[in-house]
PDB file of C-alpha atoms and ligand atoms in Angstrom:
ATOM      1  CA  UNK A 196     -28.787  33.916 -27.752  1.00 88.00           C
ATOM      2  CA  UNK A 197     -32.014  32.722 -29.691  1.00 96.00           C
ATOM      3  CA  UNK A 198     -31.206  32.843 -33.341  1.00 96.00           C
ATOM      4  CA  UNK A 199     -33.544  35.497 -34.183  1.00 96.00           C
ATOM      5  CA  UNK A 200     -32.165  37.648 -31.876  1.00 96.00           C
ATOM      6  CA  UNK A 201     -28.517  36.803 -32.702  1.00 96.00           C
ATOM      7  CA  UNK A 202     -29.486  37.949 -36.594  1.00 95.00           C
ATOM      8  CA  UNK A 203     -30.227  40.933 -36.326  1.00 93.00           C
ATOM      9  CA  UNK A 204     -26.858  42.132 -34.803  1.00 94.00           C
ATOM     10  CA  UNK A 205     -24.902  40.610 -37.300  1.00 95.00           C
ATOM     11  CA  UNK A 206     -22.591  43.640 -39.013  1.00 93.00           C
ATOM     12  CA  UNK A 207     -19.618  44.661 -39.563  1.00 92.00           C
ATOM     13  CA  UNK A 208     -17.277  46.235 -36.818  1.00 93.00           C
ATOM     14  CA  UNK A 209     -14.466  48.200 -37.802  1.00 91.00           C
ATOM     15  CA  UNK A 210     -13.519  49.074 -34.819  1.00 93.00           C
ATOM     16  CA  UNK A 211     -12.579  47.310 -31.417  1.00 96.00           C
ATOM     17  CA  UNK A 212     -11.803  48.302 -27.746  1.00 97.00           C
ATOM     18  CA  UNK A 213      -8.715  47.393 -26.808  1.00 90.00           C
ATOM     19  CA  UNK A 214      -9.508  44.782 -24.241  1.00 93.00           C
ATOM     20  CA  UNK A 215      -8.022  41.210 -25.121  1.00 96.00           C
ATOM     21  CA  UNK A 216     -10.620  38.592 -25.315  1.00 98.00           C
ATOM     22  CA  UNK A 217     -10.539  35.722 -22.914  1.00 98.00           C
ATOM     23  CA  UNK A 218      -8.836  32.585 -23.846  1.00 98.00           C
ATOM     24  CA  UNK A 219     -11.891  30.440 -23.175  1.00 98.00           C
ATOM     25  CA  UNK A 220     -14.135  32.751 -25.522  1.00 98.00           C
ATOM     26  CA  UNK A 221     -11.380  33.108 -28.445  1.00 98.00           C
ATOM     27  CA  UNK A 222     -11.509  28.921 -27.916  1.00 98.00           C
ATOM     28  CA  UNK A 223     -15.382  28.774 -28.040  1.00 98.00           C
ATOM     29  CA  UNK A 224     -15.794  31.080 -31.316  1.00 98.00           C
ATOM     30  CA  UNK A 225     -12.874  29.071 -33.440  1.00 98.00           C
ATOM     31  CA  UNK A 226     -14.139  25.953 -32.298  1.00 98.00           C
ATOM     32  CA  UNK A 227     -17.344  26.223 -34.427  1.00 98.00           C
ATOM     33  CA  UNK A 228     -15.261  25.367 -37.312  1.00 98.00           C
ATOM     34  CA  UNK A 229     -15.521  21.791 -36.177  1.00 97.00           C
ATOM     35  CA  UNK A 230     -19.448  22.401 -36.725  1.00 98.00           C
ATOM     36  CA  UNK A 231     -19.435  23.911 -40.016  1.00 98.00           C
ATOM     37  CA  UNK A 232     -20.835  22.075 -43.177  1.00 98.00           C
ATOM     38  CA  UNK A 233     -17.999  20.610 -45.932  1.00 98.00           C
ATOM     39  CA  UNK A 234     -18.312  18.837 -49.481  1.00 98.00           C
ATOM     40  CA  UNK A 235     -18.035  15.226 -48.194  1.00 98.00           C
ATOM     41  CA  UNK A 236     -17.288  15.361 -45.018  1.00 98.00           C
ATOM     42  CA  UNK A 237     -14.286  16.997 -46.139  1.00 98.00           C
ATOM     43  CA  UNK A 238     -13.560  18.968 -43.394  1.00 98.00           C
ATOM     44  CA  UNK A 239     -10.887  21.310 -45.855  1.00 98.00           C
ATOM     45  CA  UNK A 240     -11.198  24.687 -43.639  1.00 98.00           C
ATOM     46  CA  UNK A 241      -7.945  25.458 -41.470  1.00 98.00           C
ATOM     47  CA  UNK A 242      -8.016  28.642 -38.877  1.00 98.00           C
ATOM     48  CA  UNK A 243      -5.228  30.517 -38.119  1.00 98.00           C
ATOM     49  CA  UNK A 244      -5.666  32.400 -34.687  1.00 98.00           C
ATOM     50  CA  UNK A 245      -3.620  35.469 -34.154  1.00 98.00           C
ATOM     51  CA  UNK A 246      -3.880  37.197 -30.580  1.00 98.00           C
ATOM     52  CA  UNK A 247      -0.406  38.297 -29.768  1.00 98.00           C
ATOM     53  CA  UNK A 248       0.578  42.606 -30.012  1.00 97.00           C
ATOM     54  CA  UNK A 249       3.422  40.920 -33.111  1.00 98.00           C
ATOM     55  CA  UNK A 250       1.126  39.042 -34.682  1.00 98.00           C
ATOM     56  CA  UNK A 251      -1.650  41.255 -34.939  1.00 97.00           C
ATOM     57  CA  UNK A 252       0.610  44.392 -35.727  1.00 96.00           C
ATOM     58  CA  UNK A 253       2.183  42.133 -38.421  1.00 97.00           C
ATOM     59  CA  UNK A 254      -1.077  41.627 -39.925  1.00 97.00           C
ATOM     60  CA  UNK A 255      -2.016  45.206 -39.458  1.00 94.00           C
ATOM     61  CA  UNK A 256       1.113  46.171 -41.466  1.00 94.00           C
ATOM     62  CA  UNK A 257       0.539  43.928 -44.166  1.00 95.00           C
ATOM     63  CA  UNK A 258      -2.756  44.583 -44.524  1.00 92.00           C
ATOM     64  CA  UNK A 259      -2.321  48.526 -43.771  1.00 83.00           C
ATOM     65  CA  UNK A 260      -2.537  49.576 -47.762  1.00 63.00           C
ATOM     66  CA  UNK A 261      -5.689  47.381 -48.452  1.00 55.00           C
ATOM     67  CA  UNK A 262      -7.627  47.280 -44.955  1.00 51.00           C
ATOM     68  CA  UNK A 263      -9.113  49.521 -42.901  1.00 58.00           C
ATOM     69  CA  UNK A 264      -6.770  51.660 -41.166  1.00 57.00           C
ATOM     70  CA  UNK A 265      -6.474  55.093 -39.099  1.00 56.00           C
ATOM     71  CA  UNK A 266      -4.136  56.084 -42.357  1.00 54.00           C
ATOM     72  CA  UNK A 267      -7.506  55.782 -44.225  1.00 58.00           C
ATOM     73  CA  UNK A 268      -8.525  58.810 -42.062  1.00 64.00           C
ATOM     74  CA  UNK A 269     -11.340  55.901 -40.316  1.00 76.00           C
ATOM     75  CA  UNK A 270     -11.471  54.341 -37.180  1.00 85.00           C
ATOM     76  CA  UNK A 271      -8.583  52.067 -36.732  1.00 89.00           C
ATOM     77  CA  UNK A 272     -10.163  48.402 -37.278  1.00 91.00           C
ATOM     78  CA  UNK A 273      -6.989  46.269 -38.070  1.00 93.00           C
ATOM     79  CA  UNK A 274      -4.522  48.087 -35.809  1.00 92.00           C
ATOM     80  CA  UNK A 275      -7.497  47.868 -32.784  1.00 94.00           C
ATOM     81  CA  UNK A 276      -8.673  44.327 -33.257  1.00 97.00           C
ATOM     82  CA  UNK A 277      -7.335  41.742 -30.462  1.00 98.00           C
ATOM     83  CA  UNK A 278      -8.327  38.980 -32.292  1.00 98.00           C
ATOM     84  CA  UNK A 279      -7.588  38.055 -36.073  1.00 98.00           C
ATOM     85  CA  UNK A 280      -8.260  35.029 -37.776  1.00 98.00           C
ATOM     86  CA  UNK A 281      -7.207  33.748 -41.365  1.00 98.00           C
ATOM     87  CA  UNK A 282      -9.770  31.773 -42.179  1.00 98.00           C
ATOM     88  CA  UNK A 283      -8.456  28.879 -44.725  1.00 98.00           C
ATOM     89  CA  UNK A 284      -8.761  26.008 -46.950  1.00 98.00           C
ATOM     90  CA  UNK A 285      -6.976  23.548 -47.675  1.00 98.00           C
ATOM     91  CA  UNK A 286      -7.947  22.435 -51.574  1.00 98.00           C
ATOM     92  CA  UNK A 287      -6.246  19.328 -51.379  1.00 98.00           C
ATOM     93  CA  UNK A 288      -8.850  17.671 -48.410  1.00 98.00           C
ATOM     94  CA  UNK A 289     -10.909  17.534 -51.489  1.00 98.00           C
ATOM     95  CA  UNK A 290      -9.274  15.993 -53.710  1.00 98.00           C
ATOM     96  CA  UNK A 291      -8.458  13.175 -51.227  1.00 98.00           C
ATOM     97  CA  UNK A 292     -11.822  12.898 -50.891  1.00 98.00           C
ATOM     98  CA  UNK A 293     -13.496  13.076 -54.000  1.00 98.00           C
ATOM     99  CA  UNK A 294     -10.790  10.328 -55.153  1.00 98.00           C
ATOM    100  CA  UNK A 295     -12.183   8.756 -52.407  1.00 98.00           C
ATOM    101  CA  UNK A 296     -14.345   5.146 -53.542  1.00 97.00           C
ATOM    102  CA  UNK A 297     -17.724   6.309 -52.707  1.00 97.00           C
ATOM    103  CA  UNK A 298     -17.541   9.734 -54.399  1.00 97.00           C
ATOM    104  CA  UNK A 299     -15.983   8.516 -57.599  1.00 98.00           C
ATOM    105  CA  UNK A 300     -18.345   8.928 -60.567  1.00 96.00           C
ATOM    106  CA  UNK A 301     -17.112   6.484 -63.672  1.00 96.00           C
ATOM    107  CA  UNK A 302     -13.960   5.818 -62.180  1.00 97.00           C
ATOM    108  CA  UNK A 303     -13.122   9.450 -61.949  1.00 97.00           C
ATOM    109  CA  UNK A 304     -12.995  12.294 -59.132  1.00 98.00           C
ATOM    110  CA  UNK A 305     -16.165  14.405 -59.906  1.00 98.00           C
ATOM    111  CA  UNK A 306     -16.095  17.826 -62.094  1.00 97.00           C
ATOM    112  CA  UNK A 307     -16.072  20.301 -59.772  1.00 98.00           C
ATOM    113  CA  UNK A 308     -19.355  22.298 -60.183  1.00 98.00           C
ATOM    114  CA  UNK A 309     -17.895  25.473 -57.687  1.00 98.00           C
ATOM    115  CA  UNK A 310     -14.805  24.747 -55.841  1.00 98.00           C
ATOM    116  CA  UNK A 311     -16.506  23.663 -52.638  1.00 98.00           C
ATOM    117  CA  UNK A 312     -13.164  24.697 -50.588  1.00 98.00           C
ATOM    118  CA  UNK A 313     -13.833  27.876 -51.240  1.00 98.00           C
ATOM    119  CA  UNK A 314     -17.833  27.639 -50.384  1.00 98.00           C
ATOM    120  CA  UNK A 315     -16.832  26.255 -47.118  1.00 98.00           C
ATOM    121  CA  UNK A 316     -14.585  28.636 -45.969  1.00 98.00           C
ATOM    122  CA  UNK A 317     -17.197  31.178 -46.151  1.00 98.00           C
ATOM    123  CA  UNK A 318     -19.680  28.645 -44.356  1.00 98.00           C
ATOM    124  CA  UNK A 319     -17.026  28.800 -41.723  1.00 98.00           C
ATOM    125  CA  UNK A 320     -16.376  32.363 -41.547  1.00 98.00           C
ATOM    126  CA  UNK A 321     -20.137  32.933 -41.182  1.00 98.00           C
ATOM    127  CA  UNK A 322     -20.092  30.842 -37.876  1.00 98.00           C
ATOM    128  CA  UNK A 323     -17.230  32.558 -36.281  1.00 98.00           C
ATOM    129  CA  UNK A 324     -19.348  35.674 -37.227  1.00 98.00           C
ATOM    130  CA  UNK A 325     -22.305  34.960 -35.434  1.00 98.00           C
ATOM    131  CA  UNK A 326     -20.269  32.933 -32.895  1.00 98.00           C
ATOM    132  CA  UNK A 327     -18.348  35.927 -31.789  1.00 98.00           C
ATOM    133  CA  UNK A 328     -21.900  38.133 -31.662  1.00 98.00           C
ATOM    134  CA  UNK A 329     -23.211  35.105 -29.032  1.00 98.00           C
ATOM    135  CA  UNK A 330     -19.840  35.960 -27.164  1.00 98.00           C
ATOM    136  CA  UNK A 331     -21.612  39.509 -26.908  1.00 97.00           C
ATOM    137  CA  UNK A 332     -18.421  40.774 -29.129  1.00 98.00           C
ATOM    138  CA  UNK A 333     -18.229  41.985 -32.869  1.00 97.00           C
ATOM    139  CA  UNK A 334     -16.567  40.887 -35.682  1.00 97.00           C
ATOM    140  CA  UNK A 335     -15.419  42.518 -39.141  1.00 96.00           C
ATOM    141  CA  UNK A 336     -14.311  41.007 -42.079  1.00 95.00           C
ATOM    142  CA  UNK A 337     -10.949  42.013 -44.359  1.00 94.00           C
ATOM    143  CA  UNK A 338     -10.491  40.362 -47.978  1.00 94.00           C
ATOM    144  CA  UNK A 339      -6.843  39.837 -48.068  1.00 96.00           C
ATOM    145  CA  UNK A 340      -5.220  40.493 -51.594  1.00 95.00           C
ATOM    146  CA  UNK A 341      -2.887  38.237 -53.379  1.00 96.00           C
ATOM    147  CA  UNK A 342       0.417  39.493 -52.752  1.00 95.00           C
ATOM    148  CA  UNK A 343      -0.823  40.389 -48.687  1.00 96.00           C
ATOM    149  CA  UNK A 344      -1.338  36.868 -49.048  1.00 97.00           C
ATOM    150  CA  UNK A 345       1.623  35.655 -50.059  1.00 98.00           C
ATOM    151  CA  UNK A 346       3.057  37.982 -47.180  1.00 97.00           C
ATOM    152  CA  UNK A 347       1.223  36.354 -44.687  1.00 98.00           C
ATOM    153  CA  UNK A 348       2.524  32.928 -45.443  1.00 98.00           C
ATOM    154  CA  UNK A 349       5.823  34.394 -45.134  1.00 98.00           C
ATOM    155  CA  UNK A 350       5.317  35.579 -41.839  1.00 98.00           C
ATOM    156  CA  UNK A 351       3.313  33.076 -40.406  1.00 98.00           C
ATOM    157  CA  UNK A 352       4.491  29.943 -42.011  1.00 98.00           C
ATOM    158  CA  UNK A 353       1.227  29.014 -43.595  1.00 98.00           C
ATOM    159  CA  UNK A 354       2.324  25.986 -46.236  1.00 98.00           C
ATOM    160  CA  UNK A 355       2.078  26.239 -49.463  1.00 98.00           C
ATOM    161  CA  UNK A 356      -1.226  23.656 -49.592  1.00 98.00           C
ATOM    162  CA  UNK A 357      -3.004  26.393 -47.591  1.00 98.00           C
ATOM    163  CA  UNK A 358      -4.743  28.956 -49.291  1.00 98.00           C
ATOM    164  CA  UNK A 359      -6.014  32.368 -47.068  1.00 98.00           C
ATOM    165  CA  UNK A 360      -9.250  33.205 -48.137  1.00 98.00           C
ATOM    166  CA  UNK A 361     -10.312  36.233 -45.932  1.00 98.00           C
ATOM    167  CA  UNK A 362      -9.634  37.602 -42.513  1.00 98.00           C
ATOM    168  CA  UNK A 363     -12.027  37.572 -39.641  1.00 98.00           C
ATOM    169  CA  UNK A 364     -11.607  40.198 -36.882  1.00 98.00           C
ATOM    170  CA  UNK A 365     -12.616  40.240 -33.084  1.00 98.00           C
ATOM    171  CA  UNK A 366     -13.147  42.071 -30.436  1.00 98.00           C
ATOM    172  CA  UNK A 367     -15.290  44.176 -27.901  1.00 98.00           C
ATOM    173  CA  UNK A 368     -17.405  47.172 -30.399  1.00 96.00           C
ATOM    174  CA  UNK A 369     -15.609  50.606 -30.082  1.00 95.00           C
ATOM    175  CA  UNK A 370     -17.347  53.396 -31.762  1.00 90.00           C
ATOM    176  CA  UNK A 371     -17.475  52.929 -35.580  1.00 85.00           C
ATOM    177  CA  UNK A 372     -18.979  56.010 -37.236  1.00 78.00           C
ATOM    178  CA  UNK A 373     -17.090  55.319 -40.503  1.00 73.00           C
ATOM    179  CA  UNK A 374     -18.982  52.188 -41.195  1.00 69.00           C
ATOM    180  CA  UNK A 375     -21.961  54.180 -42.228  1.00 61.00           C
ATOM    181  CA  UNK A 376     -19.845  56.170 -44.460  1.00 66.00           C
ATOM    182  CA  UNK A 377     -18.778  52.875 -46.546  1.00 68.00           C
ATOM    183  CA  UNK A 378     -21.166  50.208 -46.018  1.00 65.00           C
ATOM    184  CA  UNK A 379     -24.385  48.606 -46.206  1.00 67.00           C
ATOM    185  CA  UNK A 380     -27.929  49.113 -44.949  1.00 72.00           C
ATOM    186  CA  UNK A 381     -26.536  52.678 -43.776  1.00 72.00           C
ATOM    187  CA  UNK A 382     -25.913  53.884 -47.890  1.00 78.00           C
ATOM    188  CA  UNK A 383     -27.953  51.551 -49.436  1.00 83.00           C
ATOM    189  CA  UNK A 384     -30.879  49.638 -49.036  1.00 87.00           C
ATOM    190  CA  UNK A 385     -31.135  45.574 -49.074  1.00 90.00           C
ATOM    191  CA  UNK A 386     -31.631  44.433 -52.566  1.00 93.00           C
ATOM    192  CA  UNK A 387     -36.124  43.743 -52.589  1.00 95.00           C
ATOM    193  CA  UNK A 388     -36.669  40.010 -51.507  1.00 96.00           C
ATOM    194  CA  UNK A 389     -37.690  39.145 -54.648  1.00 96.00           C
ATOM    195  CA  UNK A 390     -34.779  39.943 -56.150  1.00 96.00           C
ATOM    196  CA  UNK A 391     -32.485  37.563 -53.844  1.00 97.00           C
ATOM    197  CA  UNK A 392     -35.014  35.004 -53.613  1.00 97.00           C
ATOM    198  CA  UNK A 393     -37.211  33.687 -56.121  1.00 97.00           C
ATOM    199  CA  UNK A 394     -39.825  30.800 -55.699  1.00 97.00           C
ATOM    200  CA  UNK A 395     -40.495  27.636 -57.743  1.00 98.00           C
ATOM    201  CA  UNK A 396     -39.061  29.688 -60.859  1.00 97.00           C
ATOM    202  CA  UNK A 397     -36.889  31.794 -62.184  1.00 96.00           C
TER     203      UNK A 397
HETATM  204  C1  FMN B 284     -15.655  37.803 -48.509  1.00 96.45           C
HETATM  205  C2  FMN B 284     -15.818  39.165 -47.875  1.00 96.45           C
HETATM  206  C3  FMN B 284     -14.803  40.093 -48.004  1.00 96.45           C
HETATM  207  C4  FMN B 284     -14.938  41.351 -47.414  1.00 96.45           C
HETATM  208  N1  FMN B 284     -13.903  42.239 -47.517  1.00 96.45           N
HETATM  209  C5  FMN B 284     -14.010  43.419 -46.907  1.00 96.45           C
HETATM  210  C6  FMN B 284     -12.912  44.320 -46.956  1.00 96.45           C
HETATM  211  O1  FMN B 284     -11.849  44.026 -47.514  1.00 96.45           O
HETATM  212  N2  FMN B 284     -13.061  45.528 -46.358  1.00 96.45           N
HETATM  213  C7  FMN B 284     -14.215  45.862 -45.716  1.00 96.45           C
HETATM  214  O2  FMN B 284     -14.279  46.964 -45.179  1.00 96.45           O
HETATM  215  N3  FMN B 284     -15.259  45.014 -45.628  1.00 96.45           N
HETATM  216  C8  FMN B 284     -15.180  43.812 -46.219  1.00 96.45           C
HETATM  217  N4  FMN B 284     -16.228  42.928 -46.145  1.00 96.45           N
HETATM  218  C9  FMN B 284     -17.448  43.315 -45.433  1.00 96.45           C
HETATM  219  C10 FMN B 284     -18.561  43.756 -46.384  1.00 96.45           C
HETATM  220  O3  FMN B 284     -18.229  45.002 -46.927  1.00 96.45           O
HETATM  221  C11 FMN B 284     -19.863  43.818 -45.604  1.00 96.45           C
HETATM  222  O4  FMN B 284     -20.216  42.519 -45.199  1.00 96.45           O
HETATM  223  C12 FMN B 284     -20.980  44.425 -46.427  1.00 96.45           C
HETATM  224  O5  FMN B 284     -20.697  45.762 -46.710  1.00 96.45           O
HETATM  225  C13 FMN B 284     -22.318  44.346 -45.716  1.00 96.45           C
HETATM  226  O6  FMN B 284     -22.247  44.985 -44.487  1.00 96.45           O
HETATM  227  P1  FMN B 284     -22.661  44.227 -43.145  1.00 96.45           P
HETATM  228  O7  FMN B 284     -21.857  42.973 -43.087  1.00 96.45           O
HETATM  229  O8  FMN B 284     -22.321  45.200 -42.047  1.00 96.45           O
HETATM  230  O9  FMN B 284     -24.124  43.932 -43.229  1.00 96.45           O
HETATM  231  C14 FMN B 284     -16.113  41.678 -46.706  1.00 96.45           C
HETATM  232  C15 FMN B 284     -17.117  40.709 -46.570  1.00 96.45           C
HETATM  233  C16 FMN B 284     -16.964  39.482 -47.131  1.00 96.45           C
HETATM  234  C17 FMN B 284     -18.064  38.456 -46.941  1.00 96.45           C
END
């Protein structure tokens, strides 16, 4: 799908069909990790893909008091997605890297200006976004609090050097009504252009 095209459709979906997604697609859309930008080369983002009904309802149930659930009187997103990935980082790639001889400055690893494992998880999630919309499927996003976090490592056996940053959902687009009632261009406008984007100066 031509980029400009492909834009356009990016949203949110709350709310799948229940079809499971093809092996071959699911492989396609988490592949694009391999394509995604890092500090250095550093290559810190780690996926976790979840497509079987224990894994998914475990996430569901962890995630049931701070997703998007049919308890929340919505659509069911979490409960209805086939696919969920964690999308996340692994701080320490960094490190090793930055210590690395060609990205020393004076001897020392660099002073982090933003903690680029964190910018590159999100330049990750964005690809398996528009990824899953060239699949002609949606995808939604979940934060995932702390102590769901810490949950999920439990259950999933994510080590301790592995951080979740957010939760990327799946699927075929059911009917999602509710996502006017919480979200975006439906409730509010864009912020102007000029206030996201400002030329040559402040
Ligand atoms: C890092 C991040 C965390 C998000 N967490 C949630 C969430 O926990 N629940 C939710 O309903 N949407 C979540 N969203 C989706 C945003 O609410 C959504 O992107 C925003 O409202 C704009 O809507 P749109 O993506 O449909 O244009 C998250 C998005 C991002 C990028």
């Amino acid at each position: 799908m031509d980029f400009r095209e492909l834009l356009p459709r990016r949203r949110m979906v709350r709310h799948y069909r229940p079809d499971p997604v093809p092996r071959e697609q699911v492989e396609r859309i988490v592949s694009t990790v391999r394509r995604a930008p890092s500090g250095g080369y550093s290559q810190g983002q780690r996926l976790l893909v979840i497509t079987q009904d224990a894994g998914r309802a475990e996430v569901a149930r962890v995630l049931g008091d701070a997703g998007w659930t049919a308890s929340d009187d919505r659509e069911p997103w979490l409960e209805t997605a086939p696919v969920h990935v964690l999308v996340c980082t692994r701080e320490e790639d960094y490190h090793e890297r930055y210590r690395r001889p060609d990205k020393l400055v004076d001897g020392e690893e660099i002073e982090w200006p933003v903690p680029f494992w964190f910018v590159d998880a999100g330049a990750a999630l964005m690809l398996l976004l528009l990824a899953a919309i060239d699949e002609g499927l949606a995808a939604g996003v979940s934060g995932v609090p702390r102590d769901a976090a810490a949950a999920l490592r439990a259950s999933f056996g994510i080590p301790d050097d592995v951080e979740i940053v957010t939760l990327v959902t799946i699927g075929e687009p059911a009917p999602d009504p509710g996502w006017s009632a919480v979200t975006s261009r439906r409730t509010q406008p864009r912020r102007a252009p000029d206030e996201v984007v400002r030329w040559e100066r402040w």
